[in-house]
Coordinates of C-alpha atoms and ligand atoms in Angstrom, one line a residue:
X8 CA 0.0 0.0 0.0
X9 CA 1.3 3.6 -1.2
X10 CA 0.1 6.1 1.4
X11 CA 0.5 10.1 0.8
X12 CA 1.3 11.4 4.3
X13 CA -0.1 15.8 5.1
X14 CA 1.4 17.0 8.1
X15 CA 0.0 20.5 9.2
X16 CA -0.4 21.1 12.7
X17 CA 1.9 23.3 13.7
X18 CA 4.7 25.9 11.2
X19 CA 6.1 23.1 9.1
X20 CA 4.2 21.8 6.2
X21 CA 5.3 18.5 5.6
X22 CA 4.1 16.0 2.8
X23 CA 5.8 12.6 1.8
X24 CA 5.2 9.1 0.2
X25 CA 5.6 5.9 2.0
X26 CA 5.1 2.3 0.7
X27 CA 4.5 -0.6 2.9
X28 CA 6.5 -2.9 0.6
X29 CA 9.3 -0.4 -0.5
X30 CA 9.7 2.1 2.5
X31 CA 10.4 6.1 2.2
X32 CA 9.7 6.9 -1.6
X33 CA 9.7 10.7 -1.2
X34 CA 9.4 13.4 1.6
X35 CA 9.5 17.1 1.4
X36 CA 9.5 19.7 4.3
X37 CA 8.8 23.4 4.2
X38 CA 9.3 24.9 7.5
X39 CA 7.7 28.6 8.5
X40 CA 9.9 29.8 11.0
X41 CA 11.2 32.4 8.9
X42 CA 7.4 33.6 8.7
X43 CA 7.0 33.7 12.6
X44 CA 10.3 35.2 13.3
X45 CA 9.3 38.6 13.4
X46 CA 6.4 37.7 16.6
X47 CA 8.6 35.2 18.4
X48 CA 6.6 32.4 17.8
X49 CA 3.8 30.7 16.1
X50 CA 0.9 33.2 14.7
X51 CA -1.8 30.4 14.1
X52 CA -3.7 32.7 11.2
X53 CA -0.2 33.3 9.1
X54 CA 0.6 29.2 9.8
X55 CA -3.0 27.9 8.2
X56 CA -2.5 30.8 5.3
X57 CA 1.1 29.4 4.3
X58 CA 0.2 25.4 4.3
X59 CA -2.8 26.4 2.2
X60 CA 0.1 28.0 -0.5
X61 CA 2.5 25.3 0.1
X62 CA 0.5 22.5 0.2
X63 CA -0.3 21.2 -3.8
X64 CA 3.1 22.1 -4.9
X65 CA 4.7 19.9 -2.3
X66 CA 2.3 17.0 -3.4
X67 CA 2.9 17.6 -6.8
X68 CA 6.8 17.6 -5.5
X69 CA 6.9 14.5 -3.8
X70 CA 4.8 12.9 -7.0
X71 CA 7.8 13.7 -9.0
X72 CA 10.5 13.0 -6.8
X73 CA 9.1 9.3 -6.6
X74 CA 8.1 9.1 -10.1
X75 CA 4.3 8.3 -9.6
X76 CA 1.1 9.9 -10.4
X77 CA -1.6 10.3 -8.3
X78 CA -3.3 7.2 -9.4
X79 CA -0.4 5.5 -7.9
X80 CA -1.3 6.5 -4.2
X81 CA -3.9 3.7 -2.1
X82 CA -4.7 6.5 0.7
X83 CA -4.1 9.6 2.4
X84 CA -3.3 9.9 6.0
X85 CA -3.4 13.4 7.2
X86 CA -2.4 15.1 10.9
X87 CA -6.5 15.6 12.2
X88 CA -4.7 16.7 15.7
X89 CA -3.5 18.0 18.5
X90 CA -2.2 21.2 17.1
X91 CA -3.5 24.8 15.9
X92 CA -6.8 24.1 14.7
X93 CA -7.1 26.3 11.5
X94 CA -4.0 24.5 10.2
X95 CA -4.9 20.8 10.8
X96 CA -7.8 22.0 9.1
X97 CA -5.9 23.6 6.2
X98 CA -4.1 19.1 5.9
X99 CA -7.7 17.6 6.5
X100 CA -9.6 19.4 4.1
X101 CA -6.8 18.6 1.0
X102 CA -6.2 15.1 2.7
X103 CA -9.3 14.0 2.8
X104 CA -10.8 16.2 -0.4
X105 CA -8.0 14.7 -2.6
X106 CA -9.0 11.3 -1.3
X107 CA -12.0 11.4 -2.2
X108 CA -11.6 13.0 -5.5
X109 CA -9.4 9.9 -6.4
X110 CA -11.7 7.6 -4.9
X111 CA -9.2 5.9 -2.3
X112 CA -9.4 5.5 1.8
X113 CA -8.0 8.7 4.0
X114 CA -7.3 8.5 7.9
X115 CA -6.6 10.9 10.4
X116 CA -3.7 10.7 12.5
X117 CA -2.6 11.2 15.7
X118 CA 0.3 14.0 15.3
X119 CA 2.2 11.8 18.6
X120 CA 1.3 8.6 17.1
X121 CA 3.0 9.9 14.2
X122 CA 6.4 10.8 16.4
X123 CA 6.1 7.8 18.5
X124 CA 6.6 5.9 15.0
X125 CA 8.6 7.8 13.3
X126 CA 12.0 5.6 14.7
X127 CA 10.1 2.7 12.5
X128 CA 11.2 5.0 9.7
X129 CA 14.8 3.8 10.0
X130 CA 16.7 0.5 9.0
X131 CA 17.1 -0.8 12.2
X132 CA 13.6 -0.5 13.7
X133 CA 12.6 -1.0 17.8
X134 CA 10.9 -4.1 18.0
X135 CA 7.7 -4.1 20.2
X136 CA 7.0 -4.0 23.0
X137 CA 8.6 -0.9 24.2
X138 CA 8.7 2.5 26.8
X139 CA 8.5 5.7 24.6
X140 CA 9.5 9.1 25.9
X141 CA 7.4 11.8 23.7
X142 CA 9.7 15.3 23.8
X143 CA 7.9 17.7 21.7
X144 CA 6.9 21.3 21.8
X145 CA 3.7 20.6 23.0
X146 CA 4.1 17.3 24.9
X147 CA 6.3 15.5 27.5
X148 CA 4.8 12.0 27.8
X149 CA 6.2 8.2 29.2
X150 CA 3.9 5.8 26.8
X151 CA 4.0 2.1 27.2
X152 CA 3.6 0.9 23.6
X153 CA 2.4 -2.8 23.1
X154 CA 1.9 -2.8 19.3
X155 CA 0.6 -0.1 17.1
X156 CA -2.7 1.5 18.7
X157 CA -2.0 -0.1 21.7
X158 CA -0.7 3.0 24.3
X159 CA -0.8 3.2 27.8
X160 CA 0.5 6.7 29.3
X161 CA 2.6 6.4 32.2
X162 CA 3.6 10.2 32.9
X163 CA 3.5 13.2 31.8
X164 CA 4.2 16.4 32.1
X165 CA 1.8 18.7 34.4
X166 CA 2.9 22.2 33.1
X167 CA 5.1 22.8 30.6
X168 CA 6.4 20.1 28.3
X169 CA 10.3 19.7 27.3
X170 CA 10.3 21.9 24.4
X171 CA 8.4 24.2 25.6
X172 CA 11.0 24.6 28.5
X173 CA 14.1 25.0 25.7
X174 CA 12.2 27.5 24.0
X175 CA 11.4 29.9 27.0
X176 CA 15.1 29.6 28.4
X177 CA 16.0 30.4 24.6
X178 CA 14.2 33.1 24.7
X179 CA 15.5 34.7 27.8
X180 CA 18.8 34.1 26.8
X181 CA 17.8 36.2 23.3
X182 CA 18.1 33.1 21.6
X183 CA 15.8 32.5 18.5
X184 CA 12.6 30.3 18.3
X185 CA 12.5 27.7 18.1
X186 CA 14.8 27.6 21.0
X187 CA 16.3 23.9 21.5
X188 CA 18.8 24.0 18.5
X189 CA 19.9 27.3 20.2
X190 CA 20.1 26.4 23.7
X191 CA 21.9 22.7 22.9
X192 CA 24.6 24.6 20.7
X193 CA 25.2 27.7 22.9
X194 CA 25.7 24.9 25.9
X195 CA 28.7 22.9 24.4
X196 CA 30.8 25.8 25.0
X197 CA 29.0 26.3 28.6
X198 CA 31.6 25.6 31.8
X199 CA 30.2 22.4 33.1
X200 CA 29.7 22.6 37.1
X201 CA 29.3 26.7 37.0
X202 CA 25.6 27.0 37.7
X203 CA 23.0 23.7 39.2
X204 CA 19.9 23.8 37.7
X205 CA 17.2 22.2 39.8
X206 CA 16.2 18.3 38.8
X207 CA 12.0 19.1 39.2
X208 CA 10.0 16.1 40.6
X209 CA 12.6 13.4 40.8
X210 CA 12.4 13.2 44.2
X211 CA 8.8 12.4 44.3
X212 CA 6.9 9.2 43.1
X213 CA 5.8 8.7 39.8
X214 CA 6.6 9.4 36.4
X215 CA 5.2 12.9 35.7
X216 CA 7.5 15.9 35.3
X217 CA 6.7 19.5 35.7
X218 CA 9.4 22.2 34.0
X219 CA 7.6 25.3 35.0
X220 CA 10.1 25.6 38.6
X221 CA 13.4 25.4 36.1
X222 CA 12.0 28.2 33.6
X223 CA 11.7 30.5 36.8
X224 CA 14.8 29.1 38.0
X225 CA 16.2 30.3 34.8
X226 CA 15.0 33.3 34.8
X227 CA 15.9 34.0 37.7
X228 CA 19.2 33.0 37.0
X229 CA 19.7 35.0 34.1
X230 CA 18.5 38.2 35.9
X231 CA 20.7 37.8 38.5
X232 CA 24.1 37.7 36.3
X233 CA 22.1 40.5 33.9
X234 CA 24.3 43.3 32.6
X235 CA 23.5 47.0 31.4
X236 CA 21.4 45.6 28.5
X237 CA 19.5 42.6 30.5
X238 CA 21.5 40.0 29.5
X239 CA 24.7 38.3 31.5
X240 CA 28.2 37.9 29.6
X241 CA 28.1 35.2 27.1
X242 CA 30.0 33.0 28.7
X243 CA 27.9 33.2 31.4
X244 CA 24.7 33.4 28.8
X245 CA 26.6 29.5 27.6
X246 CA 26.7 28.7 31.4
X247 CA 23.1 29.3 31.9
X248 CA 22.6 26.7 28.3
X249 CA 24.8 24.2 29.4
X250 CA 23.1 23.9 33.2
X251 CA 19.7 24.3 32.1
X252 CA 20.3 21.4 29.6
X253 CA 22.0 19.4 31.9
X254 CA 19.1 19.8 34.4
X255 CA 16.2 18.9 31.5
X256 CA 18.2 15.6 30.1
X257 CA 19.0 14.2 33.6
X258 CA 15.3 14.9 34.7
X259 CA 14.1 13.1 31.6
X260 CA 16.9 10.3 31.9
X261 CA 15.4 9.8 35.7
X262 CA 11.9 9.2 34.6
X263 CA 13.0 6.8 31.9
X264 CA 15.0 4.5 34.0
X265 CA 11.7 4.5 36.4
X266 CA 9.7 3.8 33.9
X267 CA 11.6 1.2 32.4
X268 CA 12.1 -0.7 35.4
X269 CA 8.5 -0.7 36.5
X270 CA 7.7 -1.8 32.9
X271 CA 10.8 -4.3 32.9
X272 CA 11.2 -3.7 29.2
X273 CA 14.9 -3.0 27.7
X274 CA 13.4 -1.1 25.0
X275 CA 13.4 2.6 25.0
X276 CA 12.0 4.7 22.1
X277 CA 12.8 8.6 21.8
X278 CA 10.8 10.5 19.4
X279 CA 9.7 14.3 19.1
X280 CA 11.7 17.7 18.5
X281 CA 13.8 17.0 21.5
X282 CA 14.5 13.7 20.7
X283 CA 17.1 15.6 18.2
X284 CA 19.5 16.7 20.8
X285 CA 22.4 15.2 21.2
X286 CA 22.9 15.4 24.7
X287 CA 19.8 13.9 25.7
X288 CA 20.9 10.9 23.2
X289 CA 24.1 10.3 24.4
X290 CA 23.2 10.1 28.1
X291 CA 20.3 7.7 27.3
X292 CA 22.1 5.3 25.3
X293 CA 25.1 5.1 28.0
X294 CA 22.2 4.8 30.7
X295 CA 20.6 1.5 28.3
X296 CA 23.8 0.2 28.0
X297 CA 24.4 -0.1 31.4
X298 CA 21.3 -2.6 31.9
X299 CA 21.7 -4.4 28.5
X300 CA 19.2 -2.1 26.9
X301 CA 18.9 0.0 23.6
X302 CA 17.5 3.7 22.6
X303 CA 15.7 4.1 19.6
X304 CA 15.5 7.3 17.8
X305 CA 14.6 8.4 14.2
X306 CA 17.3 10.4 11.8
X307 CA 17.5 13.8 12.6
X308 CA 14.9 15.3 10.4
X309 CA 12.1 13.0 11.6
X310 CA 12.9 13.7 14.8
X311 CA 10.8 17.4 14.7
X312 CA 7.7 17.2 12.4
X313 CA 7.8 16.0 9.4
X314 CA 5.1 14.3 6.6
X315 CA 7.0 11.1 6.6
X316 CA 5.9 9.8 10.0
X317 CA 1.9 10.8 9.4
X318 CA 2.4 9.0 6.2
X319 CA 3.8 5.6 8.0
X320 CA 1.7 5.8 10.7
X321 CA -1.6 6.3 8.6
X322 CA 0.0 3.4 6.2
X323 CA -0.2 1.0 9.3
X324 CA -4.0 2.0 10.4
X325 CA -5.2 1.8 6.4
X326 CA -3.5 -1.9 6.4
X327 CA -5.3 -2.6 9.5
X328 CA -8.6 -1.6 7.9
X329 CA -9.3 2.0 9.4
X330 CA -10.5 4.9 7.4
X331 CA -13.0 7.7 8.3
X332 CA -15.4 8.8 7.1
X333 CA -16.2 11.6 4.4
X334 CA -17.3 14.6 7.5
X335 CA -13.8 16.6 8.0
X336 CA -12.5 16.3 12.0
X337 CA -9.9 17.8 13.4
X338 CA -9.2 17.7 17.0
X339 CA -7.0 20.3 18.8
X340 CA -6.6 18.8 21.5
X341 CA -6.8 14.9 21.9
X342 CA -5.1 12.6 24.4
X343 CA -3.1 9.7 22.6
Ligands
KG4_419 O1 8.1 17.7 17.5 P1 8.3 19.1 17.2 O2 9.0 19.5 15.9 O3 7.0 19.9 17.1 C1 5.9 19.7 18.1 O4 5.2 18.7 17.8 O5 5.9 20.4 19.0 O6 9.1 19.8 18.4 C2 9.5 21.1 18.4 C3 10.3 21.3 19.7 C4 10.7 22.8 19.9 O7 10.3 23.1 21.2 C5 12.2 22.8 19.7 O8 12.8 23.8 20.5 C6 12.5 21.4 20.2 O9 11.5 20.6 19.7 N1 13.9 21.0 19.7 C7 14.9 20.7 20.4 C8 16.0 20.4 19.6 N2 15.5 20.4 18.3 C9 14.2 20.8 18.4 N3 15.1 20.8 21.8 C10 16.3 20.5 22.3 N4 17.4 20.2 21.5 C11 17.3 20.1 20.2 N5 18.3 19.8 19.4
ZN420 ZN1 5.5 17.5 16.6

């Protein structure tokens, strides 16, 4: 089955092609962020007018790139949520339009399903069953994962999730959005032991987290080193990175060994923007080592949002006979 993947929930516009037989055919990404620069952050209206530009050149794109036409595609899987409701809508109405013009199935997908999977992308794929730490902009989650569609959340975050964190510290460090990139490449050259960043929740029970303590912590931080024009010296500014990182990986690194061992599986899946940094990587796989255990993560690019991953995941629930109907529904907000 050849399945046309729309990914539109948030300031990337991602479309690709993935065959159940034959893997990856195509995949193209068009991120906004040079849009949104200007407001520091997201502006919902300006995201749903862009994907409605970008969106049939990019299919037309990926068409080429893998040598098809479109009566070569079985079904269209398109992001119906969470995310910023006028642009799921902007995927779900071509998605599912398109669809139905070529008379083939369309599904919605979960945008975190689609992350969660995304590792399946890659040659060496995590065998199931397996703990999954989801580190997006939007979501901090601990999901036991059984088999495709079979999730059961073990934490998550009660306040702020991961990304959200590296963005805010990003942006009091006058660091562009979005901020992890920033923050993880300011930090290598940050003095290691300078400045202790708080752990939050570690000491408790459980597998939540909560990130909101260390953004004040940070800010506090950064106030209190501040110079003339409200920022510290950049060494310090790199100090600040390097502590604050330190203090989100080993936080998240905490909660997966707990969850792990309650669980007893060896598996551990990484997947969402912060699943890219490198930091957060290393310490994981040295942690799995330890215990005879490996980390899973998808190639860079699949990491953050990306049309590939709602294509493959869509692919799967099409093989396993789900479609919806012909109504549009997007959901903004929708637990996993
Ligand atoms: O998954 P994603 O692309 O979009 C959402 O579904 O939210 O995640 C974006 C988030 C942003 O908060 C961004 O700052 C973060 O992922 N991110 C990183 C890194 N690359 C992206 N955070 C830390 N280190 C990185 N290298
Ligand atoms: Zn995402």
């Amino acid at each position: 089955m050849r399945v046309l993947g729309i990914e539109t929930s948030c300031d990337e516009t991602g479309v690709a092609i993935y065959d159940s037989e034959q893997g990856l055919l195509a995949d193209a990404l068009y991120s906004q962020v040079k849009l949104h620069a200007e407001y520091g952050g997201v502006v919902p209206e300006l995201a749903s007018r862009d994907h409605v530009r970008k969106l049939l050149p990019m299919i037309e794109s990926v068409l080429k790139q893998a040598d098809l036409t479109t009566g070569h595609i079985d079904g269209i899987a398109y992001t119906s949520g969470p995310g910023l409701i006028g642009a799921l809508m902007v995927g779900a109405c071509f998605g599912r339009s398109l669809a139905y013009a070529w008379g083939k199935p369309a599904i919605g997908v979960h945008h975190m399903e689609g992350h969660l999977l995304a590792p399946m992308l890659e040659d060496n794929p995590p065998e199931f069953p397996f703990v999954a730490l989801l580190v997006s902009g939007g979501h901090t989650q601990l999901v036991q994962v059984e088999a495709i569609g079979q999730y059961r959340l073990l934490g998550e975050s009660l306040d702020d999730a991961a990304g959200e964190a590296f963005d805010k510290a990003a942006k009091m460090l006058d660091l562009d959005y979005p901020g992890g990139p920033h923050i993880a490449r300011l930090a290598e050259s940050g003095t290691s032991g300078r400045f202790t960043f708080p752990r939050p929740m570690v000491d408790r029970p459980g597998l939540d987290f909560s990130f909101s303590g260390l953004k004040t912590f940070t800010l506090n931080t950064v106030a209190a080193h501040a110079l003339d024009d409200g920022l510290p010296d950049d060494q310090t500014c790199a100090d600040i990175a390097h502590a604050f990182q330190e203090a989100v990986v080993q936080t998240l690194a905490i909660k997966c060994r707990r969850a792990l061992s309650e669980t007893g599986y060896k598996t551990l899946v990484i997947a969402g923007g912060v699943s890219a940094n490198i930091r957060l990587r290393d310490v994981l796989v040295k942690e799995l080592a330890r215990v005879g255990g490996s980390v899973f993560y998808a190639r860079h690019q699949f990491c953050t949002d990306n049309g590939a991953m709602i294509a493959y995941a869509g692919c799967q629930r099409l093989l396993a006979g789900q479609q919806d109907k012909l109504a549009v529904n997007v959901k903004p907000r929708w637990p996993m």
